[in-house]
PDB file of C-alpha atoms and ligand atoms in Angstrom:
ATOM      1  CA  UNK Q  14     -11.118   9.537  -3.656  1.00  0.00           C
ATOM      2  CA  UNK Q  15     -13.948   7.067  -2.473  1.00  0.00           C
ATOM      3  CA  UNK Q  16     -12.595   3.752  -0.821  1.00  0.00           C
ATOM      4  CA  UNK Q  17     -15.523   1.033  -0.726  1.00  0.00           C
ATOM      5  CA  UNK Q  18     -14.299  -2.220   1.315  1.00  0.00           C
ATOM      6  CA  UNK Q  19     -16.417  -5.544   1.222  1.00  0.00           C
ATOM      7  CA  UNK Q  20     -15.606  -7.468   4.643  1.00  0.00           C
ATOM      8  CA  UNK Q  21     -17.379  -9.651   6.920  1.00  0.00           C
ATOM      9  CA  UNK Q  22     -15.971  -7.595   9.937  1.00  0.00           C
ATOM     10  CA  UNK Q  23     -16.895  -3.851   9.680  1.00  0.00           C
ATOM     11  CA  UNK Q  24     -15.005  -3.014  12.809  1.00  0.00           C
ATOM     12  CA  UNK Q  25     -11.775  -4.384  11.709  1.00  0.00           C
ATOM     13  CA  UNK Q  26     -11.430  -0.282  10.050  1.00  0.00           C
ATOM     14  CA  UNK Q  27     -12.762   1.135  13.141  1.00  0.00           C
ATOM     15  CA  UNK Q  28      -9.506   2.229  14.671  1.00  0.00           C
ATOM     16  CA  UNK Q  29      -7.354   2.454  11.437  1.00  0.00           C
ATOM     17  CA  UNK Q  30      -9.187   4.963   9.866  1.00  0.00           C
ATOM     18  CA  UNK Q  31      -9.888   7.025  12.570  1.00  0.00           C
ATOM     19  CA  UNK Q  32      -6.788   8.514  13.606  1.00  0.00           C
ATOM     20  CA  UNK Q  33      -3.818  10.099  12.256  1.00  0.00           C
ATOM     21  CA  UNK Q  34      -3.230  10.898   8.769  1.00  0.00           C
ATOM     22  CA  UNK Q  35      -6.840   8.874   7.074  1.00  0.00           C
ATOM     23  CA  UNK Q  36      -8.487  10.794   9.999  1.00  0.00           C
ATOM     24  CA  UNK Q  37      -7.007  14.197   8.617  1.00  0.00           C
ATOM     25  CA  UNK Q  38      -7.339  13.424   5.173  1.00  0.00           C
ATOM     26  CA  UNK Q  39     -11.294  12.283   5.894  1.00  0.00           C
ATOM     27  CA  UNK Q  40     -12.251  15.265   7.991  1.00  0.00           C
ATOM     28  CA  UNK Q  41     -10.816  17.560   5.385  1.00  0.00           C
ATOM     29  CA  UNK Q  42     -13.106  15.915   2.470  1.00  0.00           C
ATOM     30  CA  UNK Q  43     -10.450  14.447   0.442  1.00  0.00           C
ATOM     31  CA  UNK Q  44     -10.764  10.897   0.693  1.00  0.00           C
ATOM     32  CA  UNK Q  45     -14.125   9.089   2.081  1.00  0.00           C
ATOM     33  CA  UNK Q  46     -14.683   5.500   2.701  1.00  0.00           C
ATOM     34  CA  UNK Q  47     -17.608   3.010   3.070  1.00  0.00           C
ATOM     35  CA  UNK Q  48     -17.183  -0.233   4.504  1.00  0.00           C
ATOM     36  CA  UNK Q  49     -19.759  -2.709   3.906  1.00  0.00           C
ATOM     37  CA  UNK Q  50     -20.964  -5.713   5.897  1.00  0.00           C
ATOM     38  CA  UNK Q  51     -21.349  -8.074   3.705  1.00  0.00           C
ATOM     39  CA  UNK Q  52     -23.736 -10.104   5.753  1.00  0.00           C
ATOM     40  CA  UNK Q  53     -25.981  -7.309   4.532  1.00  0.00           C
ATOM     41  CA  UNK Q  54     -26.062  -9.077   1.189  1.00  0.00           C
ATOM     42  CA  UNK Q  55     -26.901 -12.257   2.192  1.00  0.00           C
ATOM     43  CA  UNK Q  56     -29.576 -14.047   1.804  1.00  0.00           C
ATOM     44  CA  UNK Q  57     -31.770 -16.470   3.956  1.00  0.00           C
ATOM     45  CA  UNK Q  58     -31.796 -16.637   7.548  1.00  0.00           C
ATOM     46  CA  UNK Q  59     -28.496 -17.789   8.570  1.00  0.00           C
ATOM     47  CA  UNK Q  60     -26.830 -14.561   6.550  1.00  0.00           C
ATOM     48  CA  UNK Q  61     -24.292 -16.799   5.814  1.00  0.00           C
ATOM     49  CA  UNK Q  62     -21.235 -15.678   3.814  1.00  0.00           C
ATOM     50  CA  UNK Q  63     -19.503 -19.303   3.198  1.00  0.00           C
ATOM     51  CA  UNK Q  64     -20.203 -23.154   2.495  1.00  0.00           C
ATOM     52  CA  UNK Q  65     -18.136 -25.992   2.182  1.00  0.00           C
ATOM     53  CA  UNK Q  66     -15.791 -26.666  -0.861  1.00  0.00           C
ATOM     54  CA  UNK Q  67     -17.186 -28.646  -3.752  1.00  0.00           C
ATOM     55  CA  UNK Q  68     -14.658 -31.805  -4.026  1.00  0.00           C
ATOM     56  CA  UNK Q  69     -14.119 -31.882  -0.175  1.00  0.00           C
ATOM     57  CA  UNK Q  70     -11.183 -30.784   1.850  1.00  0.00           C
ATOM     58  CA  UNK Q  71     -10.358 -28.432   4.630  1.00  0.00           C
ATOM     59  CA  UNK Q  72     -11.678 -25.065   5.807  1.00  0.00           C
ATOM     60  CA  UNK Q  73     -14.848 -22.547   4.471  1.00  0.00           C
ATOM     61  CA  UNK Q  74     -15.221 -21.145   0.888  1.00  0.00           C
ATOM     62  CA  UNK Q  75     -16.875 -17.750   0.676  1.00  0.00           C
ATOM     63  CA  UNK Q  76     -19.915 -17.975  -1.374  1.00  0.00           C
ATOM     64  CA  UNK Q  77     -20.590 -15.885  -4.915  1.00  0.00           C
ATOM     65  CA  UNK Q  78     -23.701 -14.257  -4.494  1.00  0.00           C
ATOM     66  CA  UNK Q  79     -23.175 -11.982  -1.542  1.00  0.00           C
ATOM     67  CA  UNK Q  80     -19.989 -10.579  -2.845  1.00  0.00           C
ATOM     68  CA  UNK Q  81     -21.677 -10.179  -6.338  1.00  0.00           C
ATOM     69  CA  UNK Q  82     -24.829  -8.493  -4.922  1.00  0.00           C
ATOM     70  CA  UNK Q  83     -22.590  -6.621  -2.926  1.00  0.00           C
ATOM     71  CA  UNK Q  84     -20.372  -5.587  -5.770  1.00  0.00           C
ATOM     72  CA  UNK Q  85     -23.535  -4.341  -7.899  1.00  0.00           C
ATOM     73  CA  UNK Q  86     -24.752  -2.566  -5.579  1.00  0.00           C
ATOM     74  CA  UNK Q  87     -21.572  -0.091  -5.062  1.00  0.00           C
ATOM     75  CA  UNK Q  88     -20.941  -0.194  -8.805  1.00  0.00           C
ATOM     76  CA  UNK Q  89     -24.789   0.992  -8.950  1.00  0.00           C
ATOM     77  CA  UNK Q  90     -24.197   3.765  -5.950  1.00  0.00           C
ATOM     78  CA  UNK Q  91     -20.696   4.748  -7.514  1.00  0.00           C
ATOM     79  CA  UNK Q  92     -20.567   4.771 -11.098  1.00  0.00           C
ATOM     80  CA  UNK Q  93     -16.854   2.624 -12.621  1.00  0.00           C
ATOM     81  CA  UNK Q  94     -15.596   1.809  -8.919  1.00  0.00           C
ATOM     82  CA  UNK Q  95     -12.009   0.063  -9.559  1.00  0.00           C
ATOM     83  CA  UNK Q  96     -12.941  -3.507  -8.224  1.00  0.00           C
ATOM     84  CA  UNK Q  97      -9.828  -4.983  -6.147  1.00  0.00           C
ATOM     85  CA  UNK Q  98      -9.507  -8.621  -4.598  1.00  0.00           C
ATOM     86  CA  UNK Q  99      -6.868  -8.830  -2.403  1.00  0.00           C
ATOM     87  CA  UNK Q 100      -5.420 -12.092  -2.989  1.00  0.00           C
ATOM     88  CA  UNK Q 101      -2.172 -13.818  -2.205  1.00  0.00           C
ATOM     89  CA  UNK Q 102      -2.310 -14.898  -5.705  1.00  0.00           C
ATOM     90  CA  UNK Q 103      -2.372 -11.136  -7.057  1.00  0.00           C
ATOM     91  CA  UNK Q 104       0.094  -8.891  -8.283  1.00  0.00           C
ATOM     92  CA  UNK Q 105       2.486  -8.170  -5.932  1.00  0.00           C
ATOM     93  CA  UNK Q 106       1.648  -4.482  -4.531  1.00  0.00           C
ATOM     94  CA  UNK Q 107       4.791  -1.729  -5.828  1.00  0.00           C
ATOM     95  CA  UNK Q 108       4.646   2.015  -5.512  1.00  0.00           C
ATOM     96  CA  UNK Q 109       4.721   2.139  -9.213  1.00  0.00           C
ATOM     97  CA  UNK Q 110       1.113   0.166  -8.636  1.00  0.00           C
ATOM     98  CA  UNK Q 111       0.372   2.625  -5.639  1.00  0.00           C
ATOM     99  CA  UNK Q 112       0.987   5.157  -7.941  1.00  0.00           C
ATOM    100  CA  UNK Q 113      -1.611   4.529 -10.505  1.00  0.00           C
ATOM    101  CA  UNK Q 114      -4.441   3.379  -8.053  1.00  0.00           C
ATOM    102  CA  UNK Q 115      -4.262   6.935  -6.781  1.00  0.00           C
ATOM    103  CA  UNK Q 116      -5.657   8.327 -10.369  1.00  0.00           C
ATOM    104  CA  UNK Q 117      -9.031   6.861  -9.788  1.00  0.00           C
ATOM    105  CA  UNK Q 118     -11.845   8.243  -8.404  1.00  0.00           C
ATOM    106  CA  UNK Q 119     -13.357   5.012  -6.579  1.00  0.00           C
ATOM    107  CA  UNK Q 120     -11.324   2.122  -5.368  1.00  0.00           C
ATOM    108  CA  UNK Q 121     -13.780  -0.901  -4.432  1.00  0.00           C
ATOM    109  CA  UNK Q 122     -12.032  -3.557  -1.979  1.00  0.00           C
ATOM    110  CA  UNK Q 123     -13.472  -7.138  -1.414  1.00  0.00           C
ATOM    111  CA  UNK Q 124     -11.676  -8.843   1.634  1.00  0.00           C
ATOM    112  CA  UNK Q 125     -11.415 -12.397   1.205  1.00  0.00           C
ATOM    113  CA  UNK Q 126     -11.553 -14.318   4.810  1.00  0.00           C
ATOM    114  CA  UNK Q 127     -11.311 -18.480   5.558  1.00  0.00           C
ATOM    115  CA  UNK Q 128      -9.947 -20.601   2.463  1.00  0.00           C
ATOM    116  CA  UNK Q 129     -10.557 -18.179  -0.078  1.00  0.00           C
ATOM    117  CA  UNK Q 130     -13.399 -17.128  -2.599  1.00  0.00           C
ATOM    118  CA  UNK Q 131     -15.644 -19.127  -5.169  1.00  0.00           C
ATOM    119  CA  UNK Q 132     -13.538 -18.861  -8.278  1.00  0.00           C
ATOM    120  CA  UNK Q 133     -16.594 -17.617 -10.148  1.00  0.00           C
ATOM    121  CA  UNK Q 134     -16.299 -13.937  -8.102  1.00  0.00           C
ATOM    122  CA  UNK Q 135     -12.892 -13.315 -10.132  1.00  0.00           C
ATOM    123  CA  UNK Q 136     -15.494 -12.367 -13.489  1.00  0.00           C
ATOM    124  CA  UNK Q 137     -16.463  -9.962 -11.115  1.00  0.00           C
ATOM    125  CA  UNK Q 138     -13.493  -7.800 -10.245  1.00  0.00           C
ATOM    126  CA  UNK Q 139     -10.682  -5.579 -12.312  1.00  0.00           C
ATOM    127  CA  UNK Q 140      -8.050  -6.475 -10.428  1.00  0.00           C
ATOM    128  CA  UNK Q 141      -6.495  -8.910  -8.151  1.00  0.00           C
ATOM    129  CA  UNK Q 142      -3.367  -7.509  -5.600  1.00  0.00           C
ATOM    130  CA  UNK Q 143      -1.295  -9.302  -3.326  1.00  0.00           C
ATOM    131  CA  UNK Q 144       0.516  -7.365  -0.467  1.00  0.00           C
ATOM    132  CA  UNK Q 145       3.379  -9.984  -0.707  1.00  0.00           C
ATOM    133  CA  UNK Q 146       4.601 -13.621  -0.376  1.00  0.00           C
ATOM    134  CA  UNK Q 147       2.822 -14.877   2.618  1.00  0.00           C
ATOM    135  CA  UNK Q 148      -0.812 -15.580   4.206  1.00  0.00           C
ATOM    136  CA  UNK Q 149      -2.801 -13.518   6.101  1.00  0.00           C
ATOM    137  CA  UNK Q 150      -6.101 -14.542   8.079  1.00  0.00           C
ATOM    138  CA  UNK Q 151      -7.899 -12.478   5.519  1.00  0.00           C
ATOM    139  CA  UNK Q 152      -8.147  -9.367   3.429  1.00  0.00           C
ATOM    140  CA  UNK Q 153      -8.705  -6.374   5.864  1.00  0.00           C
ATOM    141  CA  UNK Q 154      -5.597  -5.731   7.085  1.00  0.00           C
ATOM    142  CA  UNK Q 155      -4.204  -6.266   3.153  1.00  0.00           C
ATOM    143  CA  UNK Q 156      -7.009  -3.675   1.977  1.00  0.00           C
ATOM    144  CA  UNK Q 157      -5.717  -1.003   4.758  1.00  0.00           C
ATOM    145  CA  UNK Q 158      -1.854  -1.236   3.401  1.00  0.00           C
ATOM    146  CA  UNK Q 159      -3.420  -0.711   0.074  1.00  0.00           C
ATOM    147  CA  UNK Q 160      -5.503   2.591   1.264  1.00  0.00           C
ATOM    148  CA  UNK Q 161      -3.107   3.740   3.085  1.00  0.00           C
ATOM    149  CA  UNK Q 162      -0.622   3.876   0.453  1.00  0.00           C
ATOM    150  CA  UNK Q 163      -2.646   5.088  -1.764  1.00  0.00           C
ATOM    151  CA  UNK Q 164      -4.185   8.207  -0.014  1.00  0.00           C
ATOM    152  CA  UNK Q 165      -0.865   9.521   1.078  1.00  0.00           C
ATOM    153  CA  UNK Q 166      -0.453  10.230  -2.656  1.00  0.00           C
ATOM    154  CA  UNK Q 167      -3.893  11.772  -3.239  1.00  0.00           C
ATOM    155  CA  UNK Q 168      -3.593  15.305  -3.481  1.00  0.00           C
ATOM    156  CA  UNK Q 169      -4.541  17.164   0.145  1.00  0.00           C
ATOM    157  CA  UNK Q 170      -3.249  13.903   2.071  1.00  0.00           C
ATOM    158  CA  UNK Q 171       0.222  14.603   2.819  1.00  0.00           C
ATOM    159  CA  UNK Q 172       1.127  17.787   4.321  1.00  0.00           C
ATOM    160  CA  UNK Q 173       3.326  18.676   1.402  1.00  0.00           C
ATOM    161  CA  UNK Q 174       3.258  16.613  -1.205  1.00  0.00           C
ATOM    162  CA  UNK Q 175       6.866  16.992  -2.231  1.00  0.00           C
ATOM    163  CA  UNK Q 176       7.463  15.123   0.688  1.00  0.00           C
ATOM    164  CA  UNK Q 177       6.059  12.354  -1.049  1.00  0.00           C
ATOM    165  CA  UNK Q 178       7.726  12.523  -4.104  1.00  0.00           C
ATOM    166  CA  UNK Q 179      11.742  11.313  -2.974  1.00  0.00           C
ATOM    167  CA  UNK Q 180      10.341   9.257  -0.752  1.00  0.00           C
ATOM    168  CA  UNK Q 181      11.996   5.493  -1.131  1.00  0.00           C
ATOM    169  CA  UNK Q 182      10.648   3.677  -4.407  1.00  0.00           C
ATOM    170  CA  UNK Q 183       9.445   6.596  -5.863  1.00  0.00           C
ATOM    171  CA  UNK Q 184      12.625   7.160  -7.801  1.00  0.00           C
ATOM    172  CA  UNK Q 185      13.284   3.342  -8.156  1.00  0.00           C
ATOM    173  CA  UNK Q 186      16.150   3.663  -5.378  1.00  0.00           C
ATOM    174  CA  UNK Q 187      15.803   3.868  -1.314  1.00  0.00           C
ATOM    175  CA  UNK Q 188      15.734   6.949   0.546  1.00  0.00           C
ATOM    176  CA  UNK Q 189      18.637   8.468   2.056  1.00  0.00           C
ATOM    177  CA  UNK Q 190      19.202   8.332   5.989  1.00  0.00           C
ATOM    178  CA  UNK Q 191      17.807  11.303   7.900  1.00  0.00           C
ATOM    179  CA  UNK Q 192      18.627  13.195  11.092  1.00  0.00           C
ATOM    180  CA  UNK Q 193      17.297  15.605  13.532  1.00  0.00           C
ATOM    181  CA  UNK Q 194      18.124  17.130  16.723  1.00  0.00           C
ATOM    182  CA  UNK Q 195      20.049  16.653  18.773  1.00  0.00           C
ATOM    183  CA  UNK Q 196      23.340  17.448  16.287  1.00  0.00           C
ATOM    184  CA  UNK Q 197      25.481  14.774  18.540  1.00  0.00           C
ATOM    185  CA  UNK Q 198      23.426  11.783  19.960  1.00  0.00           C
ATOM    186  CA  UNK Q 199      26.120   9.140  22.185  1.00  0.00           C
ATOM    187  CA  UNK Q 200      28.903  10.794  20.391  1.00  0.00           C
ATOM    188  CA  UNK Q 201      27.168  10.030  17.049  1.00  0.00           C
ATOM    189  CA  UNK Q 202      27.625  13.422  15.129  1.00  0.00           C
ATOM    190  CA  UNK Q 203      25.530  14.291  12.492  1.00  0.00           C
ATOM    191  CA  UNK Q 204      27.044  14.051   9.008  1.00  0.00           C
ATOM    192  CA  UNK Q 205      29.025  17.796   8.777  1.00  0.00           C
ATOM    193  CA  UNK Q 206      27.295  18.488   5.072  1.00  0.00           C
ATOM    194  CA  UNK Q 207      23.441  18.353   6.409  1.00  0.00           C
ATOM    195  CA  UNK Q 208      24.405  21.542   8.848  1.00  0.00           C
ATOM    196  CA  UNK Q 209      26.460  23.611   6.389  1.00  0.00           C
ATOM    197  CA  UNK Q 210      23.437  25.053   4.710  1.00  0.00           C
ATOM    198  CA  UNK Q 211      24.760  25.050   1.251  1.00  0.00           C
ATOM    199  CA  UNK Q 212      21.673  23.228  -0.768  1.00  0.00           C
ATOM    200  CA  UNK Q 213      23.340  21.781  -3.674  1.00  0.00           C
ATOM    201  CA  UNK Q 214      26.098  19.769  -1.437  1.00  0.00           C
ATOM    202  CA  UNK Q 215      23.024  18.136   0.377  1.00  0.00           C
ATOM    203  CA  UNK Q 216      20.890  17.549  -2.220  1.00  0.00           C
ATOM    204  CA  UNK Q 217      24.829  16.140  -3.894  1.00  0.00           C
ATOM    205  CA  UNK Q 218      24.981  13.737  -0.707  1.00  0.00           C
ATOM    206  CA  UNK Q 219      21.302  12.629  -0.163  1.00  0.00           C
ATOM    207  CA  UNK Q 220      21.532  11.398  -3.539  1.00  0.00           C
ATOM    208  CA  UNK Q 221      24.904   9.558  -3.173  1.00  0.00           C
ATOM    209  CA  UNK Q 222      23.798   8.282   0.315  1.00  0.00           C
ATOM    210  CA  UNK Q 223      20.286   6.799  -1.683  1.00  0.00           C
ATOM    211  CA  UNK Q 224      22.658   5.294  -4.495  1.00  0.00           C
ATOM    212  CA  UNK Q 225      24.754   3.486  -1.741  1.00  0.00           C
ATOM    213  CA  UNK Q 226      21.817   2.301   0.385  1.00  0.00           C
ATOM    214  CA  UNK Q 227      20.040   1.351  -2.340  1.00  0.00           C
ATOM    215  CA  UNK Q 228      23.131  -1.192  -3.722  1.00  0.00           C
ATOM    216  CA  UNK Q 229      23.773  -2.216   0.046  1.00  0.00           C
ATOM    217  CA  UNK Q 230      20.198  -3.567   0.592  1.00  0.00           C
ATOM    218  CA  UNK Q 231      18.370  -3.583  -2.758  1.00  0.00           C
ATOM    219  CA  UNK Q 232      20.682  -4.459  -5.610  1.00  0.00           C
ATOM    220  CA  UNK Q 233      17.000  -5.723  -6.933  1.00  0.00           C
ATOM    221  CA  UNK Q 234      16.109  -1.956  -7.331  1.00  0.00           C
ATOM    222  CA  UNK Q 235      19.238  -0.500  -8.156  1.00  0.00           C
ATOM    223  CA  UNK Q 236      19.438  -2.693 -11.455  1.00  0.00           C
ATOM    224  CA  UNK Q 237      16.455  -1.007 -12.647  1.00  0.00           C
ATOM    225  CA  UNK Q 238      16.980   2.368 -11.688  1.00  0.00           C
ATOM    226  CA  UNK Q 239      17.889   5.464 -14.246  1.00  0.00           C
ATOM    227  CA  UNK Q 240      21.361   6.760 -13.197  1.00  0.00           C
ATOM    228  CA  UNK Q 241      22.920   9.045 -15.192  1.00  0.00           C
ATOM    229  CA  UNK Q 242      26.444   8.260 -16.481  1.00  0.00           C
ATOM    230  CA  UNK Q 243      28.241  10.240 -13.662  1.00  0.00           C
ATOM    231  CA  UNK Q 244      26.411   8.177 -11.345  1.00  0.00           C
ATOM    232  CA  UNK Q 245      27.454   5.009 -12.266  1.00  0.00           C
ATOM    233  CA  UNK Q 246      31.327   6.344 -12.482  1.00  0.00           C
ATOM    234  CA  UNK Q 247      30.662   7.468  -8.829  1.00  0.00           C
ATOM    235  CA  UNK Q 248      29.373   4.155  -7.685  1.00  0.00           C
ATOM    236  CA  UNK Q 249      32.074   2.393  -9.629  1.00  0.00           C
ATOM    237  CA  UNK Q 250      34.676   3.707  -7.643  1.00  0.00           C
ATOM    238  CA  UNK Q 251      32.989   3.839  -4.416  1.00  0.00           C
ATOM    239  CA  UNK Q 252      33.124   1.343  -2.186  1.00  0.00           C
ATOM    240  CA  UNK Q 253      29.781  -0.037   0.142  1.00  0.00           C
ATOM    241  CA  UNK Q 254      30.314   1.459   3.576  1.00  0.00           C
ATOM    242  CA  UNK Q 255      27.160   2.929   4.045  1.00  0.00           C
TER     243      UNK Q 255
HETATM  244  N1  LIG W 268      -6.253 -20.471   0.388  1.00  0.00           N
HETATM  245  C1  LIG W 268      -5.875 -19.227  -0.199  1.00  0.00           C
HETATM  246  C2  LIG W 268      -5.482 -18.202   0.883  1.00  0.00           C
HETATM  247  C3  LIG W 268      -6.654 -17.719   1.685  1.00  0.00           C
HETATM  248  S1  LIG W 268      -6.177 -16.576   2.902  1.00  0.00           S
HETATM  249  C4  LIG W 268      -4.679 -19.459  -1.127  1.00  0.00           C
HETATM  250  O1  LIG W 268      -3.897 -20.354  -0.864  1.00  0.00           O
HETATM  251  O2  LIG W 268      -4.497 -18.698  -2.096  1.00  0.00           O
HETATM  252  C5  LIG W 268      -7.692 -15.739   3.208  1.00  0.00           C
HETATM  253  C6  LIG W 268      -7.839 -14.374   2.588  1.00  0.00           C
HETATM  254  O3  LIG W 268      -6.864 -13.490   3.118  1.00  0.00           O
HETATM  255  C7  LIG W 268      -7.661 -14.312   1.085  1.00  0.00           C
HETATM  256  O4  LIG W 268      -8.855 -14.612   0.411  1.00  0.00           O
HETATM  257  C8  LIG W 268      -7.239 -12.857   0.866  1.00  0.00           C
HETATM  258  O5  LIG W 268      -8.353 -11.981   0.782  1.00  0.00           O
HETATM  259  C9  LIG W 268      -6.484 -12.534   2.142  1.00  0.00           C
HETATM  260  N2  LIG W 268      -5.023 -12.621   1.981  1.00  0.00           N
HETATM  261  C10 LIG W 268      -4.206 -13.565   2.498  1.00  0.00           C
HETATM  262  N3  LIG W 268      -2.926 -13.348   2.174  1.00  0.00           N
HETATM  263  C11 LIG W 268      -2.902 -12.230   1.429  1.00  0.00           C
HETATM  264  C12 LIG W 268      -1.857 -11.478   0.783  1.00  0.00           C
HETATM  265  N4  LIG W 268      -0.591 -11.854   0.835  1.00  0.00           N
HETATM  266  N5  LIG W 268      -2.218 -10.356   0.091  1.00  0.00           N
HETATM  267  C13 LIG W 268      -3.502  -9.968   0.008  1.00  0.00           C
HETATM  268  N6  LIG W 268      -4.529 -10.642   0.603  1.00  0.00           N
HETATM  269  C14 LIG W 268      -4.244 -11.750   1.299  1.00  0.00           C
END
């Protein structure tokens, strides 16, 4: 998987892609990124990426052509590259979306900065995504929740990659609550079933525990979720003191 990103500050990915997981995942040869200044692409000799907004009012507007030249020139380089704006006025970012960025090959990310883009750059792209209901100073950090979310489900990332698949969302419903040593913290014990070893009573509880958490804090989710019929006769009957 091949991340392109089209910012205005390079650095900005300095740090977040050189340690932990991204680091891992880079060094091993399973994901790869470019980032591109897109001052590169500009032309004339103040570089500069923005102008004024026709009609008048407040704050910069990034221009067309250095995104666009920008643009061609990875789509040239890497052949079909997914083109993403991040945009408050995208689709709102889901796992399920996570999910199906992680089947392409190339992911191309254009970080928008001051007031926005010229509307004309939206011909340009495949996609617009929004990492939720609020504004950010600009697209970079938006375009690192979107990488990051989407290599952890690229094959190689994660450790194991079961570990990826009951993670919260995944299923439709949050994940259950975990423990580890010590067995009592403060007098807090750890639930009994998680240390009797028998498999199917856990895997019985985690389940039951997700169900509950899931109606507790995201009756959204839990609306939409497949439950089989004993499920919902469990839940019925069982009260919210998760
Ligand atoms: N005036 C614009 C917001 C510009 S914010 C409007 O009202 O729609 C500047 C840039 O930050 C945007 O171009 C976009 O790239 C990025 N950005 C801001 N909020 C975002 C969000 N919630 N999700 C994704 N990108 C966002």
């Amino acid at each position: 998987m091949h991340f392109h990103v089209i910012t205005i500050f390079p650095e900005f990915f300095t740090s977040p892609l050189s340690v932990s997981l991204l680091k891992k995942a880079q060094d091993k040869g399973v994901i790869a990124w470019t980032i591109h200044n897109l001052r590169d692409y500009t032309v004339g000799k103040h570089r500069s990426t923005d102008d004024t907004p026709y009609g008048g009012g407040w704050g910069m507007v990034m221009k067309p052509e250095p995104v666009v030249k920008a643009l061609e020139e990875v789509g040239r380089a890497q052949p079909s590259p997914w083109r993403i704006l991040l945009s408050p006025q995208g689709v709102p970012l889901t796992q399920a979306k996570v999910a199906e960025l992680a089947g392409k090959e190339t992911l191309t990310f254009i970080c928008g900065r001051y007031e926005g883009l010229d509307e004309r750059i939206r011909l340009f792209i495949d996609e617009e995504i929004s990492i939720g209901d609020y504004i950010l100073s600009g697209g970079e950090i938006a375009a690192l929740v979107v990488i990051d979310a989407v290599a952890r489900l690229v094959p190689g990332v994660v450790g194991r990659q079961e570990s990826t698949v009951h993670e919260s969302f995944s299923d439709g419903l949050l994940e259950y609550p975990q423990y580890t040593r010590p067995e009592e913290f403060r007098g807090m014990r750890v639930p009994e079933v998680l240390v009797s070893g028998n498999h199917a009573e856990i895997a019985r509880w985690r389940r039951r525990q997700s169900l509950l958490r899931t109606r507790k804090r995201r009756p959204d989710l839990l609306a939409r979720a497949t439950l089989s019929e004993e499920e919902k006769q469990w839940l019925a009957q069982t009260s919210n003191e998760d």
